[in-house]
GROMACS .gro file of C-alpha atoms in nm:
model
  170
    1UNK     CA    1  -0.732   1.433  -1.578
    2UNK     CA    2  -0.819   1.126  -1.670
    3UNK     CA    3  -1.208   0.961  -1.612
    4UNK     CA    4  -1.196   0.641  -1.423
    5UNK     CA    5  -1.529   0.576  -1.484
    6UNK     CA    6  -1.494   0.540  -1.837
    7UNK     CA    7  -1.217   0.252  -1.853
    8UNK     CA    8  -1.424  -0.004  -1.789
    9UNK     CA    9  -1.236  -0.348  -1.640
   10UNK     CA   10  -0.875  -0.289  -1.523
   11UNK     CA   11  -0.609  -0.526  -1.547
   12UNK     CA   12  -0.290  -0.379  -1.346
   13UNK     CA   13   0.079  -0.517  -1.390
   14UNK     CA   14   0.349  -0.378  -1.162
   15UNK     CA   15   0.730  -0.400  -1.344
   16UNK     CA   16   0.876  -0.411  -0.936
   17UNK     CA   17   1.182  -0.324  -1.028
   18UNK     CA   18   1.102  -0.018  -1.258
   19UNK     CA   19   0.822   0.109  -1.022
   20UNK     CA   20   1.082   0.095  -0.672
   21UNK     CA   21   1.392   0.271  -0.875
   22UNK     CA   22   1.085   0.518  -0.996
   23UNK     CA   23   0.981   0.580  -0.586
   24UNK     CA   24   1.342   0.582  -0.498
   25UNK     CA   25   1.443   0.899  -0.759
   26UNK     CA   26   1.123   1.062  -0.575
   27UNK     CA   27   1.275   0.931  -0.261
   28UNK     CA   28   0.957   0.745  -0.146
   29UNK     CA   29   0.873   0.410  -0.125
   30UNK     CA   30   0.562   0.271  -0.261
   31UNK     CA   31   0.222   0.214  -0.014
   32UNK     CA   32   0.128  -0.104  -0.165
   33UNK     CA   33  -0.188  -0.104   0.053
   34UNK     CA   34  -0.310   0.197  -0.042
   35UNK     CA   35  -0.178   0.146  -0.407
   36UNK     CA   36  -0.445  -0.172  -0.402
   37UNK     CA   37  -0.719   0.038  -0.270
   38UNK     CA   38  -0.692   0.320  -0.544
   39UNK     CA   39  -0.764   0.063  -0.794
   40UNK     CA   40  -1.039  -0.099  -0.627
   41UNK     CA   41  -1.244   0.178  -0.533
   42UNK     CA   42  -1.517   0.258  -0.735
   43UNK     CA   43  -1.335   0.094  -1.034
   44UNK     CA   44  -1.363  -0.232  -1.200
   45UNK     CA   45  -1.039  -0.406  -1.097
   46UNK     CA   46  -1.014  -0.787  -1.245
   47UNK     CA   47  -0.658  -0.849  -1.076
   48UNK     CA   48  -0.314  -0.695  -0.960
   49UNK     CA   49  -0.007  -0.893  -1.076
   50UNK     CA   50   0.304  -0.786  -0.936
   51UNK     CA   51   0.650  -0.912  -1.104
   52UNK     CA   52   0.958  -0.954  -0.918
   53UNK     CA   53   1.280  -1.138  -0.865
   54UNK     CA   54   1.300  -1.397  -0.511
   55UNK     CA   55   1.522  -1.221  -0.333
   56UNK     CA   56   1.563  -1.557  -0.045
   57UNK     CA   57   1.595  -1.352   0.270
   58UNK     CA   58   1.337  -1.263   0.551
   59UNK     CA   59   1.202  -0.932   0.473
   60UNK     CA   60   1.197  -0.969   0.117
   61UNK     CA   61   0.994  -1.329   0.192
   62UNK     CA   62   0.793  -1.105   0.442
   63UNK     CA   63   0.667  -0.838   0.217
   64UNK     CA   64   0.589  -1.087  -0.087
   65UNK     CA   65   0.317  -1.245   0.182
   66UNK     CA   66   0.211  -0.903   0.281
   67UNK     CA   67   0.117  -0.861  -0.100
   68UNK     CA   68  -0.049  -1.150  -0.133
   69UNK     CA   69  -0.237  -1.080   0.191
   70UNK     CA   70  -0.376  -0.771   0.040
   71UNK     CA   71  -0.464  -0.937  -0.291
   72UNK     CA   72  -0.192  -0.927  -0.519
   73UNK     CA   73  -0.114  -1.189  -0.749
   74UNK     CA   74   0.211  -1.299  -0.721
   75UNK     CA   75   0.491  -1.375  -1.061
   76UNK     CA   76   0.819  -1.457  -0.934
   77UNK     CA   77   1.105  -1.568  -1.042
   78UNK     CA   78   1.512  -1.663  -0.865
   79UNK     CA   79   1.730  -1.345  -0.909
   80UNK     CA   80   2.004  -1.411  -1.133
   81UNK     CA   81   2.360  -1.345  -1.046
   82UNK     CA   82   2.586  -1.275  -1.367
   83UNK     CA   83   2.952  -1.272  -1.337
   84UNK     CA   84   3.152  -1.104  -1.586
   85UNK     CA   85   3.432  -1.344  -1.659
   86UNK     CA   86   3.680  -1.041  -1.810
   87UNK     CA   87   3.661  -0.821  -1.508
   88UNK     CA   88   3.479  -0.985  -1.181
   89UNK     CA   89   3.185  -0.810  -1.203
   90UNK     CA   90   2.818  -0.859  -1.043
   91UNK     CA   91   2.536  -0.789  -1.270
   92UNK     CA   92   2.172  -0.924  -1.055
   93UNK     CA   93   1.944  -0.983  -1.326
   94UNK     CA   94   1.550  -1.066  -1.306
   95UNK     CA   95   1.356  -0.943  -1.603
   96UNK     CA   96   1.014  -0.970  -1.659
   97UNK     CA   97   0.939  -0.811  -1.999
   98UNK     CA   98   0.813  -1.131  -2.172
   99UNK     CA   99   0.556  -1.255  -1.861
  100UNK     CA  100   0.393  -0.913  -1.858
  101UNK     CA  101   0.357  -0.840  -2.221
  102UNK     CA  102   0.268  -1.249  -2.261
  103UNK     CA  103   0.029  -1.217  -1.911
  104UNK     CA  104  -0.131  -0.848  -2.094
  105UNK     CA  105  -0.222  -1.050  -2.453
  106UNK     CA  106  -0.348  -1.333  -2.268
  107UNK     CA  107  -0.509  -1.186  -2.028
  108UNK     CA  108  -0.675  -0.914  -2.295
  109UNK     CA  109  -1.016  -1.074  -2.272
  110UNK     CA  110  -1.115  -1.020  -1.915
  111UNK     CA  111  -0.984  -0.618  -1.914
  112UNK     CA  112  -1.077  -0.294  -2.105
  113UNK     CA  113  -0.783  -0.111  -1.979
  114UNK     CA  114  -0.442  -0.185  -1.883
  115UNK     CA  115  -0.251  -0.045  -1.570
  116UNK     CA  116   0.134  -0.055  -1.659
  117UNK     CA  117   0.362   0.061  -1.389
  118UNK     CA  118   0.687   0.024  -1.618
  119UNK     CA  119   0.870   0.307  -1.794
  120UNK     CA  120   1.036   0.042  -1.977
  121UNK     CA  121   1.068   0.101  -2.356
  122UNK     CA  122   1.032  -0.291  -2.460
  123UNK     CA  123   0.690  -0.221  -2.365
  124UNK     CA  124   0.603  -0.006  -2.641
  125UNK     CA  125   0.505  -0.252  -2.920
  126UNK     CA  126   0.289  -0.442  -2.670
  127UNK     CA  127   0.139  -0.113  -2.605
  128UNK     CA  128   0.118  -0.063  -2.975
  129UNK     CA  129  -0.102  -0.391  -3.028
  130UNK     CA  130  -0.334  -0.380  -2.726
  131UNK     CA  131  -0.416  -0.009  -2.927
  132UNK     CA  132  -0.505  -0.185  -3.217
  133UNK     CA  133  -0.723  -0.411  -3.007
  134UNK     CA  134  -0.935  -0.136  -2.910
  135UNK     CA  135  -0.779  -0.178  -2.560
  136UNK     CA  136  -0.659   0.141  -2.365
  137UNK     CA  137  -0.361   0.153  -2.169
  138UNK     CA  138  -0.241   0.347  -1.887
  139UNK     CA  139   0.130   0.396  -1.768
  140UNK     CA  140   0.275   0.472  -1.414
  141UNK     CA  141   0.608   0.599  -1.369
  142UNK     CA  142   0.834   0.882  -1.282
  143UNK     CA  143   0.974   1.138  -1.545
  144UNK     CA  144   1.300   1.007  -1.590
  145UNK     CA  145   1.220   0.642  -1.570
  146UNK     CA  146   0.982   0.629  -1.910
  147UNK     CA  147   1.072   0.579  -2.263
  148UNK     CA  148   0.936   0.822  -2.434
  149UNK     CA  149   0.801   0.618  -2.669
  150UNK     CA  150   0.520   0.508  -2.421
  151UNK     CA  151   0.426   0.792  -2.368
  152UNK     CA  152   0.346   0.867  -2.707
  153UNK     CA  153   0.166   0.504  -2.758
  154UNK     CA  154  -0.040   0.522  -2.430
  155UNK     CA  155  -0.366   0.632  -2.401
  156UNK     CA  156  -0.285   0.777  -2.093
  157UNK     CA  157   0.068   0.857  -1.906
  158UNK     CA  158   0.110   0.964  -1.566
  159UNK     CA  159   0.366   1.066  -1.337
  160UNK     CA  160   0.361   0.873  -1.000
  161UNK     CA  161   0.466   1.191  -0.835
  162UNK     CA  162   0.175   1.351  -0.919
  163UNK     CA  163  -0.013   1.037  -0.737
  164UNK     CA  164   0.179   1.071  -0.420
  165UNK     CA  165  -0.142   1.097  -0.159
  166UNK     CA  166  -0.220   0.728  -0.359
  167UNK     CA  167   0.064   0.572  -0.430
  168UNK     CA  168   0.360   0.668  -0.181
  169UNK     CA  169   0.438   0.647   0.155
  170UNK     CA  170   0.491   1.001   0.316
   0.00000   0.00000   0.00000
């Protein structure tokens, strides 16, 4: 198990996409609240970014301000609708791979370790330099929702089930 202690400052980014469709193959939903409170306690958190599409209806507008209530710093963007013009259909679109690996390099001066909550393979050669940087990093996600590449570049992986008192609603 891994030694909070010795990570120093934490930086954690939250993929919200990858991290619900990792809760929903558990079938859970995430506790944000107490999700905040396992990094702060007793740790050396600098900030909590959480990435996700503006969905423009009530509850979705309701539960961004809940975030940002409990400290969460908000990077948002519309949701895009594709239409594929050969067959009619809907592809909703909002990804965030370039803010959080561009938000992680900038960003690498005020953190020791980085938080990722994304299984998503794009991540590895971001992972790959903040290595070489001396930086460790530290992935959330389910089993079948990680590239395994990540896990191999990581200095830590870890299975959100295995977090479920922490991270998950009951």
């Amino acid at each position: 198990m891994l030694d909070w202690n010795k990570l120093g400052r934490l930086l954690v980014l939250i993929d919200a996409a990858n991290i619900e469709k990792s809760a929903q193959s558990l079938k859970k939903k995430v506790h944000y609240g107490h999700l905040k409170r396992f990094f702060q306690e007793g740790k050396i958190l600098q900030e909590m970014r959480f990435y996700t599409a503006v969905f423009d209806n009530r509850g979705h507008n309701d539960f961004l301000m809940s975030l940002k209530r409990k400290g969460y710093k908000l990077i948002t963007k519309p949701l895009k609708v594709i239409t594929d013009k050969l067959d009619g259909s809907i592809r909703r679109k909002a990804n965030f791979d370039v803010e959080i690996a561009f938000d992680a390099r900038d960003m690498a001066h005020i953190y020791d370790t980085l938080i990722l909550f994304s299984g998503d393979s794009d991540f590895n050669y971001l992972i790959q330099r903040l290595r070489e940087m001396g930086k460790k990093v530290v992935v959330f996600s389910t089993r079948y929702h990680v590239a395994k590449e990540l896990i191999y570049s990581c200095t830590h992986y870890y299975d959100i089930n295995k977090f479920k008192q922490e991270l998950l609603r009951q």
